[in-house]
Amino acid sequence: STPDHAYAIDARTGRELWHYVWASKGGNHLANRGMGALNDTVYFETPDCHLVALDIRTGKERWNREICDLNRFYYGSVAPVVIKNHVMAGVSGDDMDNPGYLQAHDPVTGELQWRWYAVPQSADEPGSDTWPNLEAAKHGGGMTWQPVTYDPALNLVYVTTGNPQPVMAHRNRPGANLFTGSIVALNADTGKMVWYFQSSPHDTHDWDATQTAVVFDGTIDGKPRKLIAQASRNGMFFVLDRTTGKAIVSSDYNKTNWSLGYDKRGQPIPNPEKDPRVDGTLVSPNAGGATNWYPPSFSPKTGLFYVNASRSYSVFYLYDPSDQPAGWGGTDRGGWSESMLQAIDYRTGKVRWSHPWDSGGGRSGILSTAGNVLFTGGSAGFTALNATTGDFLWASRLGSAVSNGPITYELDAHQYVVVGAGNSLAAFVLNR
């Protein structure tokens, strides 16, 4: 999928089978992050705030439902995720003072089943005491612009949320600003919150904590644990018990200078001296973050969590020092940066190895396989590395930058790896 378009491609040959075009009414056409599927139906979001269901064989539209208000500058870019009899749809649009939310739809009819808001909508809701007043909370942001993850045994959906509003000017929102910048566990059938962990309390640097939270089972202190891990945009790595949300590991995976350490929950403590100022303050990482939208990967074979990362410094300025700022109210101006792929030991949070990229590299998702190969888009093109050591295996230049996550599948006894570059897809068949 791309904004307003959906395609079916023959998995053996790359031949186009069908192409669906949505009649757009506008919206932000920045990105489309993928599709969901159930039985004979595929689902995708459109920039003008619709969830669309298509026949998987023909591309014929079955239904569409409005999921957000285009007039309030929301837009749709998220890959829907099908969980049981729910199609989970998130929303984008955190440049305005709107609340983010996640909602579930019936996969057959498209009817709304439930909606969960990332920020409190009434004074008696959890988290309302972390905002100065209800009006600030109701318009507090927390967009849900990345796909959710799911544990079928616990029946929990894990949603990651974006930054609060106003983005950098923050005098009218003292407090932690829950549940922005958080990993939140919801009951898949009801949308009720079970637990939360705030990766970026009172974010003042546009560090959406929407980075993909990866579910896996591991061993901590010799005992098996159900875990969920996130390399957050703020430069910190967290491993949580996914049943309770309790932090097991909290550490930097890249150099940061904005926190005073961690509280008893393992959440970072922001340093007020690193908030944006009229005369500027030097912060690491920059607003783009130590990582961003590109999905990470975890290999149970190596016990390593892989993330494409950037170490950077930037000066954050405050434009609106008033008591009632709105919108952004500030920005950052870039400085030095370097890119690398970090392999993190989930038990300790320590970086086991680091693979450097040249300028502009490493802005791609990561795929790790049981064959101990790691695939990603790097400065050398589409790149394969040894997942244990980070050693270079091979690369292929594709003519355009790779900015999506590669996928793999087996067909006719061959393993394919497919990746997008520019407006093309490239398929590789692994030799045996």
JSON list of N, CA and C in Angstrom, two decimals, residues 147-172:
[
{"chain": "A", "resi": 147, "resn": "PRO", "atom": "N", "xyz": [1.80, 0.61, 14.19]},
{"chain": "A", "resi": 147, "resn": "PRO", "atom": "CA", "xyz": [0.99, -0.59, 14.45]},
{"chain": "A", "resi": 147, "resn": "PRO", "atom": "C", "xyz": [1.16, -1.10, 15.88]},
{"chain": "A", "resi": 148, "resn": "VAL", "atom": "N", "xyz": [0.11, -1.71, 16.40]},
{"chain": "A", "resi": 148, "resn": "VAL", "atom": "CA", "xyz": [0.15, -2.30, 17.74]},
{"chain": "A", "resi": 148, "resn": "VAL", "atom": "C", "xyz": [0.79, -3.68, 17.67]},
{"chain": "A", "resi": 149, "resn": "THR", "atom": "N", "xyz": [1.15, -4.22, 18.84]},
{"chain": "A", "resi": 149, "resn": "THR", "atom": "CA", "xyz": [1.57, -5.62, 18.97]},
{"chain": "A", "resi": 149, "resn": "THR", "atom": "C", "xyz": [0.61, -6.32, 19.93]},
{"chain": "A", "resi": 150, "resn": "TYR", "atom": "N", "xyz": [0.70, -7.65, 19.99]},
{"chain": "A", "resi": 150, "resn": "TYR", "atom": "CA", "xyz": [-0.35, -8.43, 20.66]},
{"chain": "A", "resi": 150, "resn": "TYR", "atom": "C", "xyz": [0.22, -9.70, 21.27]},
{"chain": "A", "resi": 151, "resn": "ASP", "atom": "N", "xyz": [-0.30, -10.06, 22.44]},
{"chain": "A", "resi": 151, "resn": "ASP", "atom": "CA", "xyz": [-0.01, -11.34, 23.08]},
{"chain": "A", "resi": 151, "resn": "ASP", "atom": "C", "xyz": [-1.31, -12.14, 23.16]},
{"chain": "A", "resi": 152, "resn": "PRO", "atom": "N", "xyz": [-1.46, -13.21, 22.37]},
{"chain": "A", "resi": 152, "resn": "PRO", "atom": "CA", "xyz": [-2.72, -13.97, 22.37]},
{"chain": "A", "resi": 152, "resn": "PRO", "atom": "C", "xyz": [-2.97, -14.71, 23.67]},
{"chain": "A", "resi": 153, "resn": "ALA", "atom": "N", "xyz": [-1.92, -15.12, 24.38]},
{"chain": "A", "resi": 153, "resn": "ALA", "atom": "CA", "xyz": [-2.11, -15.84, 25.64]},
{"chain": "A", "resi": 153, "resn": "ALA", "atom": "C", "xyz": [-2.70, -14.92, 26.71]},
{"chain": "A", "resi": 154, "resn": "LEU", "atom": "N", "xyz": [-2.22, -13.68, 26.76]},
{"chain": "A", "resi": 154, "resn": "LEU", "atom": "CA", "xyz": [-2.72, -12.71, 27.73]},
{"chain": "A", "resi": 154, "resn": "LEU", "atom": "C", "xyz": [-3.89, -11.90, 27.20]},
{"chain": "A", "resi": 155, "resn": "ASN", "atom": "N", "xyz": [-4.13, -11.99, 25.89]},
{"chain": "A", "resi": 155, "resn": "ASN", "atom": "CA", "xyz": [-5.17, -11.20, 25.21]},
{"chain": "A", "resi": 155, "resn": "ASN", "atom": "C", "xyz": [-4.96, -9.71, 25.44]},
{"chain": "A", "resi": 156, "resn": "LEU", "atom": "N", "xyz": [-3.71, -9.29, 25.37]},
{"chain": "A", "resi": 156, "resn": "LEU", "atom": "CA", "xyz": [-3.37, -7.89, 25.57]},
{"chain": "A", "resi": 156, "resn": "LEU", "atom": "C", "xyz": [-2.83, -7.28, 24.28]},
{"chain": "A", "resi": 157, "resn": "VAL", "atom": "N", "xyz": [-3.34, -6.10, 23.96]},
{"chain": "A", "resi": 157, "resn": "VAL", "atom": "CA", "xyz": [-2.84, -5.28, 22.87]},
{"chain": "A", "resi": 157, "resn": "VAL", "atom": "C", "xyz": [-1.90, -4.24, 23.45]},
{"chain": "A", "resi": 158, "resn": "TYR", "atom": "N", "xyz": [-0.73, -4.09, 22.85]},
{"chain": "A", "resi": 158, "resn": "TYR", "atom": "CA", "xyz": [0.24, -3.12, 23.33]},
{"chain": "A", "resi": 158, "resn": "TYR", "atom": "C", "xyz": [0.30, -1.97, 22.32]},
{"chain": "A", "resi": 159, "resn": "VAL", "atom": "N", "xyz": [-0.14, -0.80, 22.76]},
{"chain": "A", "resi": 159, "resn": "VAL", "atom": "CA", "xyz": [-0.16, 0.38, 21.91]},
{"chain": "A", "resi": 159, "resn": "VAL", "atom": "C", "xyz": [0.88, 1.37, 22.41]},
{"chain": "A", "resi": 160, "resn": "THR", "atom": "N", "xyz": [1.62, 1.95, 21.49]},
{"chain": "A", "resi": 160, "resn": "THR", "atom": "CA", "xyz": [2.64, 2.94, 21.84]},
{"chain": "A", "resi": 160, "resn": "THR", "atom": "C", "xyz": [2.14, 4.31, 21.38]},
{"chain": "A", "resi": 161, "resn": "THR", "atom": "N", "xyz": [2.36, 5.34, 22.20]},
{"chain": "A", "resi": 161, "resn": "THR", "atom": "CA", "xyz": [1.72, 6.63, 21.97]},
{"chain": "A", "resi": 161, "resn": "THR", "atom": "C", "xyz": [2.73, 7.74, 21.71]},
{"chain": "A", "resi": 162, "resn": "GLY", "atom": "N", "xyz": [2.24, 8.79, 21.04]},
{"chain": "A", "resi": 162, "resn": "GLY", "atom": "CA", "xyz": [3.09, 9.90, 20.63]},
{"chain": "A", "resi": 162, "resn": "GLY", "atom": "C", "xyz": [3.20, 11.00, 21.66]},
{"chain": "A", "resi": 163, "resn": "ASN", "atom": "N", "xyz": [3.75, 12.12, 21.23]},
{"chain": "A", "resi": 163, "resn": "ASN", "atom": "CA", "xyz": [4.09, 13.23, 22.12]},
{"chain": "A", "resi": 163, "resn": "ASN", "atom": "C", "xyz": [2.86, 13.99, 22.59]},
{"chain": "A", "resi": 164, "resn": "PRO", "atom": "N", "xyz": [2.99, 14.71, 23.72]},
{"chain": "A", "resi": 164, "resn": "PRO", "atom": "CA", "xyz": [1.90, 15.58, 24.17]},
{"chain": "A", "resi": 164, "resn": "PRO", "atom": "C", "xyz": [1.86, 16.88, 23.39]},
{"chain": "A", "resi": 165, "resn": "GLN", "atom": "N", "xyz": [0.77, 17.62, 23.58]},
{"chain": "A", "resi": 165, "resn": "GLN", "atom": "CA", "xyz": [0.59, 18.94, 22.99]},
{"chain": "A", "resi": 165, "resn": "GLN", "atom": "C", "xyz": [0.46, 20.00, 24.09]},
{"chain": "A", "resi": 166, "resn": "PRO", "atom": "N", "xyz": [0.96, 21.23, 23.87]},
{"chain": "A", "resi": 166, "resn": "PRO", "atom": "CA", "xyz": [1.84, 21.66, 22.79]},
{"chain": "A", "resi": 166, "resn": "PRO", "atom": "C", "xyz": [3.15, 20.88, 22.79]},
{"chain": "A", "resi": 167, "resn": "VAL", "atom": "N", "xyz": [3.83, 20.85, 21.64]},
{"chain": "A", "resi": 167, "resn": "VAL", "atom": "CA", "xyz": [4.92, 19.91, 21.46]},
{"chain": "A", "resi": 167, "resn": "VAL", "atom": "C", "xyz": [6.15, 20.27, 22.30]},
{"chain": "A", "resi": 168, "resn": "MET", "atom": "N", "xyz": [6.66, 21.48, 22.12]},
{"chain": "A", "resi": 168, "resn": "MET", "atom": "CA", "xyz": [7.89, 21.88, 22.82]},
{"chain": "A", "resi": 168, "resn": "MET", "atom": "C", "xyz": [7.65, 22.97, 23.86]},
{"chain": "A", "resi": 169, "resn": "ALA", "atom": "N", "xyz": [6.74, 23.89, 23.57]},
{"chain": "A", "resi": 169, "resn": "ALA", "atom": "CA", "xyz": [6.35, 24.89, 24.57]},
{"chain": "A", "resi": 169, "resn": "ALA", "atom": "C", "xyz": [5.35, 24.23, 25.52]},
{"chain": "A", "resi": 170, "resn": "HIS", "atom": "N", "xyz": [5.67, 24.17, 26.80]},
{"chain": "A", "resi": 170, "resn": "HIS", "atom": "CA", "xyz": [4.98, 23.25, 27.69]},
{"chain": "A", "resi": 170, "resn": "HIS", "atom": "C", "xyz": [4.50, 23.87, 28.99]},
{"chain": "A", "resi": 171, "resn": "ARG", "atom": "N", "xyz": [4.51, 25.20, 29.10]},
{"chain": "A", "resi": 171, "resn": "ARG", "atom": "CA", "xyz": [4.18, 25.83, 30.38]},
{"chain": "A", "resi": 171, "resn": "ARG", "atom": "C", "xyz": [2.74, 25.59, 30.80]},
{"chain": "A", "resi": 172, "resn": "ASN", "atom": "N", "xyz": [1.85, 25.32, 29.84]},
{"chain": "A", "resi": 172, "resn": "ASN", "atom": "CA", "xyz": [0.44, 25.08, 30.18]},
{"chain": "A", "resi": 172, "resn": "ASN", "atom": "C", "xyz": [0.10, 23.61, 30.34]}
]
